[in-house]
PDB file of C-alpha atoms and ligand atoms in Angstrom:
ATOM      1  CA  MET A   1       4.319  11.990 -17.882  1.00 86.00           C
ATOM      2  CA  PRO A   2       1.330  13.704 -19.486  1.00 94.00           C
ATOM      3  CA  ILE A   3      -1.097  11.802 -21.654  1.00 95.00           C
ATOM      4  CA  GLU A   4      -1.697  12.951 -25.159  1.00 97.00           C
ATOM      5  CA  LEU A   5      -5.437  13.371 -25.560  1.00 98.00           C
ATOM      6  CA  TYR A   6      -5.166  14.413 -29.226  1.00 98.00           C
ATOM      7  CA  ASN A   7      -2.459  14.929 -31.795  1.00 98.00           C
ATOM      8  CA  ARG A   8      -3.248  15.557 -35.437  1.00 98.00           C
ATOM      9  CA  GLN A   9      -1.989  17.858 -38.133  1.00 97.00           C
ATOM     10  CA  GLY A  10      -0.136  20.255 -35.797  1.00 98.00           C
ATOM     11  CA  HIS A  11      -2.860  20.440 -33.183  1.00 98.00           C
ATOM     12  CA  SER A  12      -2.338  18.662 -29.790  1.00 98.00           C
ATOM     13  CA  CYS A  13      -3.808  18.434 -26.380  1.00 98.00           C
ATOM     14  CA  PHE A  14      -1.926  17.121 -23.369  1.00 98.00           C
ATOM     15  CA  MET A  15      -3.243  16.321 -19.922  1.00 98.00           C
ATOM     16  CA  PHE A  16      -1.042  16.270 -16.870  1.00 96.00           C
ATOM     17  CA  THR A  17      -2.508  14.147 -14.035  1.00 95.00           C
ATOM     18  CA  ASP A  18       0.048  13.450 -11.337  1.00 90.00           C
ATOM     19  CA  LEU A  19       2.012  16.687 -10.714  1.00 88.00           C
ATOM     20  CA  CYS A  20       0.641  17.305  -7.256  1.00 78.00           C
ATOM     21  CA  ASP A  21      -0.594  13.820  -6.379  1.00 62.00           C
ATOM     22  CA  GLU A  22       0.700  13.658  -2.829  1.00 62.00           C
ATOM     23  CA  GLY A  23      -2.103  11.518  -1.624  1.00 61.00           C
ATOM     24  CA  GLY A  24      -4.249  12.312   1.345  1.00 70.00           C
ATOM     25  CA  ASP A  25      -4.413  15.994   1.967  1.00 84.00           C
ATOM     26  CA  VAL A  26      -4.351  17.323  -1.591  1.00 88.00           C
ATOM     27  CA  VAL A  27      -7.091  16.725  -4.150  1.00 90.00           C
ATOM     28  CA  GLN A  28      -5.734  15.175  -7.394  1.00 92.00           C
ATOM     29  CA  SER A  29      -6.058  17.682 -10.261  1.00 95.00           C
ATOM     30  CA  ASN A  30      -5.383  17.885 -13.911  1.00 97.00           C
ATOM     31  CA  GLN A  31      -3.688  20.610 -15.995  1.00 97.00           C
ATOM     32  CA  PHE A  32      -3.892  21.001 -19.767  1.00 98.00           C
ATOM     33  CA  LEU A  33      -1.647  22.205 -22.638  1.00 98.00           C
ATOM     34  CA  ILE A  34      -3.026  22.964 -26.029  1.00 98.00           C
ATOM     35  CA  VAL A  35      -0.587  23.388 -28.843  1.00 98.00           C
ATOM     36  CA  ASP A  36      -1.609  24.654 -32.306  1.00 98.00           C
ATOM     37  CA  GLY A  37       1.374  25.031 -34.658  1.00 98.00           C
ATOM     38  CA  ASP A  38       3.783  27.368 -32.852  1.00 97.00           C
ATOM     39  CA  THR A  39       1.130  28.789 -30.414  1.00 98.00           C
ATOM     40  CA  GLY A  40       0.511  27.171 -26.974  1.00 98.00           C
ATOM     41  CA  ALA A  41      -2.000  27.833 -24.300  1.00 98.00           C
ATOM     42  CA  ILE A  42      -2.732  26.198 -20.805  1.00 98.00           C
ATOM     43  CA  ILE A  43      -6.047  25.532 -19.206  1.00 98.00           C
ATOM     44  CA  ASP A  44      -6.489  25.547 -15.351  1.00 98.00           C
ATOM     45  CA  PRO A  45      -2.721  25.346 -14.634  1.00 97.00           C
ATOM     46  CA  GLY A  46      -3.350  24.918 -10.945  1.00 95.00           C
ATOM     47  CA  GLY A  47      -1.805  26.296  -7.838  1.00 91.00           C
ATOM     48  CA  ASN A  48       1.704  26.576  -6.404  1.00 87.00           C
ATOM     49  CA  LEU A  49       1.938  22.780  -5.872  1.00 85.00           C
ATOM     50  CA  ALA A  50       1.619  22.211  -9.655  1.00 91.00           C
ATOM     51  CA  TYR A  51       3.684  25.092 -11.061  1.00 94.00           C
ATOM     52  CA  SER A  52       7.301  23.807 -11.047  1.00 93.00           C
ATOM     53  CA  GLU A  53       6.351  20.318 -12.134  1.00 93.00           C
ATOM     54  CA  LEU A  54       4.046  21.635 -14.960  1.00 96.00           C
ATOM     55  CA  TYR A  55       6.728  24.001 -16.140  1.00 96.00           C
ATOM     56  CA  LEU A  56       9.266  21.268 -16.318  1.00 95.00           C
ATOM     57  CA  ALA A  57       6.962  18.553 -17.762  1.00 95.00           C
ATOM     58  CA  MET A  58       5.746  21.069 -20.446  1.00 97.00           C
ATOM     59  CA  THR A  59       9.150  22.025 -21.794  1.00 97.00           C
ATOM     60  CA  ARG A  60       9.232  18.653 -23.793  1.00 96.00           C
ATOM     61  CA  PHE A  61       6.218  19.772 -25.755  1.00 97.00           C
ATOM     62  CA  PHE A  62       6.192  23.643 -25.710  1.00 98.00           C
ATOM     63  CA  PRO A  63       8.467  26.443 -24.359  1.00 98.00           C
ATOM     64  CA  PRO A  64       6.408  27.742 -21.355  1.00 97.00           C
ATOM     65  CA  GLN A  65       7.821  31.287 -21.859  1.00 97.00           C
ATOM     66  CA  GLN A  66       6.059  31.354 -25.263  1.00 97.00           C
ATOM     67  CA  LEU A  67       2.556  30.541 -24.031  1.00 98.00           C
ATOM     68  CA  THR A  68       0.144  33.161 -25.204  1.00 98.00           C
ATOM     69  CA  ALA A  69      -2.926  32.346 -23.200  1.00 98.00           C
ATOM     70  CA  ILE A  70      -3.910  31.002 -19.781  1.00 98.00           C
ATOM     71  CA  PHE A  71      -7.497  29.841 -19.432  1.00 98.00           C
ATOM     72  CA  ALA A  72      -9.174  29.578 -16.120  1.00 98.00           C
ATOM     73  CA  SER A  73     -12.514  27.866 -15.668  1.00 98.00           C
ATOM     74  CA  HIS A  74     -12.968  29.807 -12.412  1.00 98.00           C
ATOM     75  CA  ALA A  75     -10.884  31.379  -9.662  1.00 97.00           C
ATOM     76  CA  ASP A  76     -10.317  28.508  -7.163  1.00 96.00           C
ATOM     77  CA  PRO A  77      -6.817  27.928  -5.720  1.00 94.00           C
ATOM     78  CA  ASP A  78      -6.372  24.605  -7.572  1.00 93.00           C
ATOM     79  CA  ILE A  79      -7.235  26.320 -10.889  1.00 96.00           C
ATOM     80  CA  ILE A  80      -5.192  29.412 -10.927  1.00 96.00           C
ATOM     81  CA  ALA A  81      -3.358  30.150  -7.615  1.00 96.00           C
ATOM     82  CA  SER A  82      -0.058  29.846  -9.501  1.00 96.00           C
ATOM     83  CA  LEU A  83      -1.021  32.923 -11.587  1.00 97.00           C
ATOM     84  CA  ASP A  84       1.739  35.133 -10.220  1.00 97.00           C
ATOM     85  CA  ARG A  85       4.346  32.733 -11.475  1.00 97.00           C
ATOM     86  CA  TRP A  86       2.830  32.227 -14.830  1.00 97.00           C
ATOM     87  CA  MET A  87       2.636  36.064 -15.277  1.00 97.00           C
ATOM     88  CA  THR A  88       6.407  36.179 -14.700  1.00 96.00           C
ATOM     89  CA  THR A  89       7.206  33.065 -16.809  1.00 96.00           C
ATOM     90  CA  THR A  90       5.265  34.418 -19.763  1.00 96.00           C
ATOM     91  CA  ALA A  91       6.027  37.997 -20.707  1.00 87.00           C
ATOM     92  CA  SER A  92       2.715  38.797 -22.272  1.00 94.00           C
ATOM     93  CA  ALA A  93       0.342  35.819 -22.019  1.00 98.00           C
ATOM     94  CA  LYS A  94      -3.272  36.828 -21.332  1.00 98.00           C
ATOM     95  CA  VAL A  95      -5.367  35.263 -18.690  1.00 98.00           C
ATOM     96  CA  TYR A  96      -8.936  34.577 -19.656  1.00 98.00           C
ATOM     97  CA  ILE A  97     -11.413  34.231 -16.835  1.00 98.00           C
ATOM     98  CA  SER A  98     -15.066  35.129 -16.074  1.00 98.00           C
ATOM     99  CA  ARG A  99     -15.756  38.804 -15.782  1.00 98.00           C
ATOM    100  CA  LEU A 100     -16.942  38.060 -12.301  1.00 98.00           C
ATOM    101  CA  TRP A 101     -13.452  37.175 -11.248  1.00 98.00           C
ATOM    102  CA  GLU A 102     -11.560  39.637 -13.367  1.00 96.00           C
ATOM    103  CA  ARG A 103     -10.943  41.973 -10.496  1.00 95.00           C
ATOM    104  CA  PHE A 104     -10.391  39.133  -7.951  1.00 96.00           C
ATOM    105  CA  VAL A 105      -7.506  37.264  -9.633  1.00 95.00           C
ATOM    106  CA  PRO A 106      -5.009  40.108  -9.228  1.00 95.00           C
ATOM    107  CA  HIS A 107      -5.091  39.051  -5.433  1.00 96.00           C
ATOM    108  CA  PHE A 108      -3.103  35.969  -6.502  1.00 95.00           C
ATOM    109  CA  CYS A 109      -0.356  38.303  -7.846  1.00 96.00           C
ATOM    110  CA  LYS A 110       2.191  40.888  -6.753  1.00 95.00           C
ATOM    111  CA  PRO A 111       0.865  44.455  -7.298  1.00 95.00           C
ATOM    112  CA  GLY A 112       0.586  45.461 -11.021  1.00 94.00           C
ATOM    113  CA  LYS A 113       1.495  42.115 -12.368  1.00 94.00           C
ATOM    114  CA  THR A 114      -1.800  41.456 -14.096  1.00 96.00           C
ATOM    115  CA  THR A 115      -2.252  45.038 -15.449  1.00 96.00           C
ATOM    116  CA  GLY A 116      -3.603  44.864 -18.955  1.00 96.00           C
ATOM    117  CA  ARG A 117      -3.312  41.074 -19.026  1.00 97.00           C
ATOM    118  CA  VAL A 118      -6.722  39.877 -17.739  1.00 98.00           C
ATOM    119  CA  VAL A 119      -9.446  39.330 -20.210  1.00 98.00           C
ATOM    120  CA  GLY A 120     -12.873  39.136 -18.563  1.00 98.00           C
ATOM    121  CA  ILE A 121     -15.054  36.614 -20.374  1.00 98.00           C
ATOM    122  CA  PRO A 122     -18.664  37.858 -20.553  1.00 98.00           C
ATOM    123  CA  ASP A 123     -21.392  35.625 -19.091  1.00 98.00           C
ATOM    124  CA  ALA A 124     -22.393  34.547 -22.712  1.00 98.00           C
ATOM    125  CA  GLY A 125     -18.953  33.219 -23.412  1.00 98.00           C
ATOM    126  CA  MET A 126     -16.755  33.837 -26.375  1.00 98.00           C
ATOM    127  CA  ARG A 127     -14.436  32.257 -28.996  1.00 98.00           C
ATOM    128  CA  ILE A 128     -10.681  32.702 -28.474  1.00 98.00           C
ATOM    129  CA  ALA A 129      -8.069  32.050 -31.193  1.00 98.00           C
ATOM    130  CA  VAL A 130      -5.185  29.601 -30.327  1.00 98.00           C
ATOM    131  CA  GLY A 131      -2.921  29.651 -33.345  1.00 98.00           C
ATOM    132  CA  HIS A 132      -5.138  28.761 -36.334  1.00 98.00           C
ATOM    133  CA  SER A 133      -7.590  26.934 -34.128  1.00 98.00           C
ATOM    134  CA  GLU A 134      -9.946  28.280 -31.448  1.00 98.00           C
ATOM    135  CA  LEU A 135     -11.240  27.487 -28.076  1.00 98.00           C
ATOM    136  CA  VAL A 136     -14.905  28.226 -27.286  1.00 98.00           C
ATOM    137  CA  ALA A 137     -15.489  29.463 -23.688  1.00 98.00           C
ATOM    138  CA  LEU A 138     -18.866  27.939 -22.976  1.00 98.00           C
ATOM    139  CA  PRO A 139     -21.087  29.182 -20.082  1.00 98.00           C
ATOM    140  CA  ALA A 140     -20.977  26.823 -17.131  1.00 98.00           C
ATOM    141  CA  HIS A 141     -22.026  29.191 -14.449  1.00 98.00           C
ATOM    142  CA  PHE A 142     -22.921  27.599 -10.953  1.00 98.00           C
ATOM    143  CA  MET A 143     -21.078  24.361 -11.867  1.00 98.00           C
ATOM    144  CA  HIS A 144     -19.735  25.066  -9.378  1.00 96.00           C
ATOM    145  CA  SER A 145     -18.488  28.587  -9.406  1.00 98.00           C
ATOM    146  CA  GLU A 146     -20.864  31.533 -10.081  1.00 98.00           C
ATOM    147  CA  GLY A 147     -18.806  32.699 -12.906  1.00 98.00           C
ATOM    148  CA  ASN A 148     -17.652  29.489 -14.602  1.00 98.00           C
ATOM    149  CA  PHE A 149     -16.565  28.473 -18.018  1.00 98.00           C
ATOM    150  CA  GLN A 150     -15.730  25.258 -19.830  1.00 98.00           C
ATOM    151  CA  PHE A 151     -13.488  25.272 -22.828  1.00 98.00           C
ATOM    152  CA  TYR A 152     -14.506  23.391 -25.962  1.00 98.00           C
ATOM    153  CA  ASP A 153     -11.935  22.595 -28.599  1.00 98.00           C
ATOM    154  CA  PRO A 154     -13.676  22.219 -31.942  1.00 98.00           C
ATOM    155  CA  THR A 155     -10.529  20.626 -33.560  1.00 98.00           C
ATOM    156  CA  SER A 156     -10.061  17.775 -31.132  1.00 98.00           C
ATOM    157  CA  ARG A 157     -13.816  17.778 -30.105  1.00 98.00           C
ATOM    158  CA  ILE A 158     -12.684  17.617 -26.491  1.00 98.00           C
ATOM    159  CA  LEU A 159     -14.826  19.577 -23.914  1.00 98.00           C
ATOM    160  CA  PHE A 160     -12.750  20.609 -20.871  1.00 98.00           C
ATOM    161  CA  THR A 161     -15.377  20.703 -18.228  1.00 98.00           C
ATOM    162  CA  GLY A 162     -13.537  22.113 -15.142  1.00 98.00           C
ATOM    163  CA  ASP A 163     -15.207  20.637 -12.035  1.00 98.00           C
ATOM    164  CA  LEU A 164     -18.124  19.075 -13.909  1.00 98.00           C
ATOM    165  CA  GLY A 165     -17.494  15.338 -14.427  1.00 98.00           C
ATOM    166  CA  ALA A 166     -14.823  15.421 -11.735  1.00 98.00           C
ATOM    167  CA  SER A 167     -14.016  12.054 -10.119  1.00 97.00           C
ATOM    168  CA  ILE A 168     -11.936  11.287  -7.082  1.00 93.00           C
ATOM    169  CA  VAL A 169      -9.186   8.957  -8.113  1.00 92.00           C
ATOM    170  CA  SER A 170      -5.385   8.845  -8.033  1.00 91.00           C
ATOM    171  CA  GLY A 171      -3.176  10.669 -10.531  1.00 91.00           C
ATOM    172  CA  ASN A 172      -2.429   7.295 -12.182  1.00 92.00           C
ATOM    173  CA  ASP A 173      -6.098   6.282 -12.481  1.00 93.00           C
ATOM    174  CA  ALA A 174      -6.873   9.682 -13.940  1.00 95.00           C
ATOM    175  CA  LYS A 175      -4.778   8.694 -16.964  1.00 95.00           C
ATOM    176  CA  LEU A 176      -7.251   5.979 -17.936  1.00 95.00           C
ATOM    177  CA  PRO A 177     -10.294   7.224 -19.913  1.00 97.00           C
ATOM    178  CA  VAL A 178     -13.613   5.768 -18.806  1.00 98.00           C
ATOM    179  CA  THR A 179     -15.725   4.375 -21.693  1.00 98.00           C
ATOM    180  CA  SER A 180     -18.796   3.249 -19.764  1.00 98.00           C
ATOM    181  CA  LEU A 181     -20.373   5.290 -16.955  1.00 98.00           C
ATOM    182  CA  ALA A 182     -21.987   2.766 -14.732  1.00 95.00           C
ATOM    183  CA  GLY A 183     -18.921   1.746 -12.676  1.00 96.00           C
ATOM    184  CA  HIS A 184     -17.635   5.357 -12.582  1.00 97.00           C
ATOM    185  CA  VAL A 185     -20.681   6.938 -10.872  1.00 98.00           C
ATOM    186  CA  PRO A 186     -19.535   6.086  -7.393  1.00 97.00           C
ATOM    187  CA  ARG A 187     -16.413   8.148  -7.875  1.00 97.00           C
ATOM    188  CA  MET A 188     -18.415  11.134  -8.978  1.00 98.00           C
ATOM    189  CA  GLU A 189     -21.748  11.141  -7.126  1.00 98.00           C
ATOM    190  CA  ALA A 190     -20.939  12.674  -3.767  1.00 98.00           C
ATOM    191  CA  PHE A 191     -18.886  15.442  -5.294  1.00 98.00           C
ATOM    192  CA  HIS A 192     -21.506  16.501  -7.731  1.00 98.00           C
ATOM    193  CA  ARG A 193     -24.341  16.370  -5.131  1.00 98.00           C
ATOM    194  CA  ARG A 194     -22.431  18.855  -2.997  1.00 98.00           C
ATOM    195  CA  TYR A 195     -20.259  21.025  -5.313  1.00 98.00           C
ATOM    196  CA  MET A 196     -22.911  21.557  -8.135  1.00 98.00           C
ATOM    197  CA  VAL A 197     -25.487  24.287  -7.359  1.00 98.00           C
ATOM    198  CA  SER A 198     -28.713  22.925  -8.651  1.00 98.00           C
ATOM    199  CA  ASN A 199     -30.327  20.402 -10.985  1.00 98.00           C
ATOM    200  CA  LYS A 200     -31.908  23.331 -12.965  1.00 98.00           C
ATOM    201  CA  ILE A 201     -28.334  24.449 -13.978  1.00 98.00           C
ATOM    202  CA  LEU A 202     -27.403  20.857 -14.917  1.00 98.00           C
ATOM    203  CA  ARG A 203     -30.450  20.535 -17.117  1.00 98.00           C
ATOM    204  CA  LEU A 204     -29.622  23.772 -18.980  1.00 98.00           C
ATOM    205  CA  TRP A 205     -26.030  22.609 -19.425  1.00 98.00           C
ATOM    206  CA  ALA A 206     -27.150  19.139 -20.723  1.00 98.00           C
ATOM    207  CA  GLN A 207     -29.275  20.830 -23.407  1.00 98.00           C
ATOM    208  CA  MET A 208     -26.352  23.020 -24.516  1.00 98.00           C
ATOM    209  CA  ALA A 209     -23.895  20.024 -24.457  1.00 98.00           C
ATOM    210  CA  ARG A 210     -26.126  17.941 -26.697  1.00 98.00           C
ATOM    211  CA  ARG A 211     -25.744  20.497 -29.428  1.00 98.00           C
ATOM    212  CA  LEU A 212     -21.908  19.950 -29.642  1.00 98.00           C
ATOM    213  CA  PRO A 213     -20.034  17.017 -31.274  1.00 98.00           C
ATOM    214  CA  ILE A 214     -18.154  15.889 -28.231  1.00 98.00           C
ATOM    215  CA  ASP A 215     -15.573  12.988 -28.447  1.00 98.00           C
ATOM    216  CA  MET A 216     -14.256  13.405 -24.935  1.00 98.00           C
ATOM    217  CA  ILE A 217     -15.236  15.065 -21.698  1.00 98.00           C
ATOM    218  CA  VAL A 218     -12.205  15.962 -19.688  1.00 98.00           C
ATOM    219  CA  PRO A 219     -12.652  17.302 -16.180  1.00 98.00           C
ATOM    220  CA  GLN A 220     -10.167  19.066 -13.951  1.00 98.00           C
ATOM    221  CA  HIS A 221     -10.104  16.201 -11.371  1.00 97.00           C
ATOM    222  CA  GLY A 222     -10.100  12.529 -12.282  1.00 97.00           C
ATOM    223  CA  ALA A 223     -10.517  10.478 -15.471  1.00 98.00           C
ATOM    224  CA  PRO A 224     -11.609  11.638 -18.970  1.00 98.00           C
ATOM    225  CA  MET A 225     -14.785  10.114 -20.387  1.00 98.00           C
ATOM    226  CA  LYS A 226     -14.993   9.021 -23.981  1.00 98.00           C
ATOM    227  CA  GLY A 227     -17.120   6.814 -26.250  1.00 98.00           C
ATOM    228  CA  ALA A 228     -20.466   5.838 -24.782  1.00 98.00           C
ATOM    229  CA  ALA A 229     -19.601   7.455 -21.414  1.00 98.00           C
ATOM    230  CA  VAL A 230     -19.987  10.966 -22.992  1.00 98.00           C
ATOM    231  CA  GLN A 231     -23.710  10.772 -23.665  1.00 98.00           C
ATOM    232  CA  GLU A 232     -24.229   8.546 -20.548  1.00 98.00           C
ATOM    233  CA  PHE A 233     -22.637  11.268 -18.483  1.00 98.00           C
ATOM    234  CA  ILE A 234     -24.912  14.047 -19.939  1.00 98.00           C
ATOM    235  CA  ALA A 235     -27.971  11.844 -19.247  1.00 98.00           C
ATOM    236  CA  TRP A 236     -26.749  11.064 -15.704  1.00 98.00           C
ATOM    237  CA  ILE A 237     -25.951  14.606 -14.738  1.00 98.00           C
ATOM    238  CA  GLU A 238     -29.198  15.889 -16.255  1.00 98.00           C
ATOM    239  CA  GLN A 239     -31.345  14.066 -13.635  1.00 98.00           C
ATOM    240  CA  LEU A 240     -29.009  14.559 -10.566  1.00 98.00           C
ATOM    241  CA  PRO A 241     -30.440  16.367  -7.629  1.00 98.00           C
ATOM    242  CA  CYS A 242     -27.745  18.526  -6.098  1.00 98.00           C
ATOM    243  CA  GLY A 243     -26.709  21.655  -4.167  1.00 98.00           C
ATOM    244  CA  VAL A 244     -29.720  23.866  -3.137  1.00 98.00           C
ATOM    245  CA  ASP A 245     -32.162  21.024  -4.223  1.00 98.00           C
ATOM    246  CA  LEU A 246     -30.999  18.982  -1.304  1.00 98.00           C
ATOM    247  CA  MET A 247     -30.494  21.645   1.293  1.00 98.00           C
ATOM    248  CA  ALA A 248     -32.942  21.896   4.172  1.00 97.00           C
ATOM    249  CA  GLU A 249     -33.542  23.485   7.602  1.00 97.00           C
ATOM    250  CA  ARG A 250     -31.402  20.829   9.232  1.00 96.00           C
ATOM    251  CA  ASP A 251     -28.411  22.002   7.158  1.00 97.00           C
ATOM    252  CA  TYR A 252     -28.609  25.483   8.609  1.00 97.00           C
ATOM    253  CA  ALA A 253     -28.772  24.791  12.339  1.00 97.00           C
ATOM    254  CA  VAL A 254     -26.461  26.570  14.829  1.00 97.00           C
ATOM    255  CA  PRO A 255     -23.862  24.055  15.893  1.00 96.00           C
ATOM    256  CA  ALA A 256     -24.361  22.780  19.509  1.00 93.00           C
TER     257      ALA A 256
HETATM  258 FE1   FE B   1     -13.348  24.928  -7.917  1.00 77.75          FE
END
């Protein structure tokens, strides 16, 4: 069962947390459905593990064949490896992904399947209509992918952050929004130290994020953050050393 993150006046956001929660060898991940009136879009629909379950679970809220847009934060397997099947399911949905990956994602598909259906998002980001609402593709490069976007929904004031804000929890625990950051940091820290590229990037992001009214930060792995946890997360991530900040000679030694 998905959780309803928002539902008001014909605009709703759903989060699926437990579609490929097999424990152990697969990282828990979230998929998202945005419905505005009679228009539907998905964000980070996942890989082949999630496809059938997401398709079925979604039918209660929106007919999957009628989706008009597929948003991908970046090009990793848990984000978009199911693209071939979504291209078939939806006759004409466009896939929005960084221009850096525009010519890479066709590798997930059978020849010709993506022709004319990939929209490369420029580095500066863009605004994309979803029914009468819009999603803002926000630059989030190097967090962690080189060409990376987050999706901000001004109607629900939800920021879908992709890998930023990810926590390592079970599909069930991912359903429970975190309202205070302190106890949550241990579930996020190791991931961010290794998967985020540098503190400079995190500081630039924090500056941008503070300019937006954000009610909820919803990552692609783990639990959403809301209430006080939103600003606490921005402050925490802003000061976190990570990625190249922590790399040294010892990390580039030829294995014995
Ligand atoms: Fe990734």
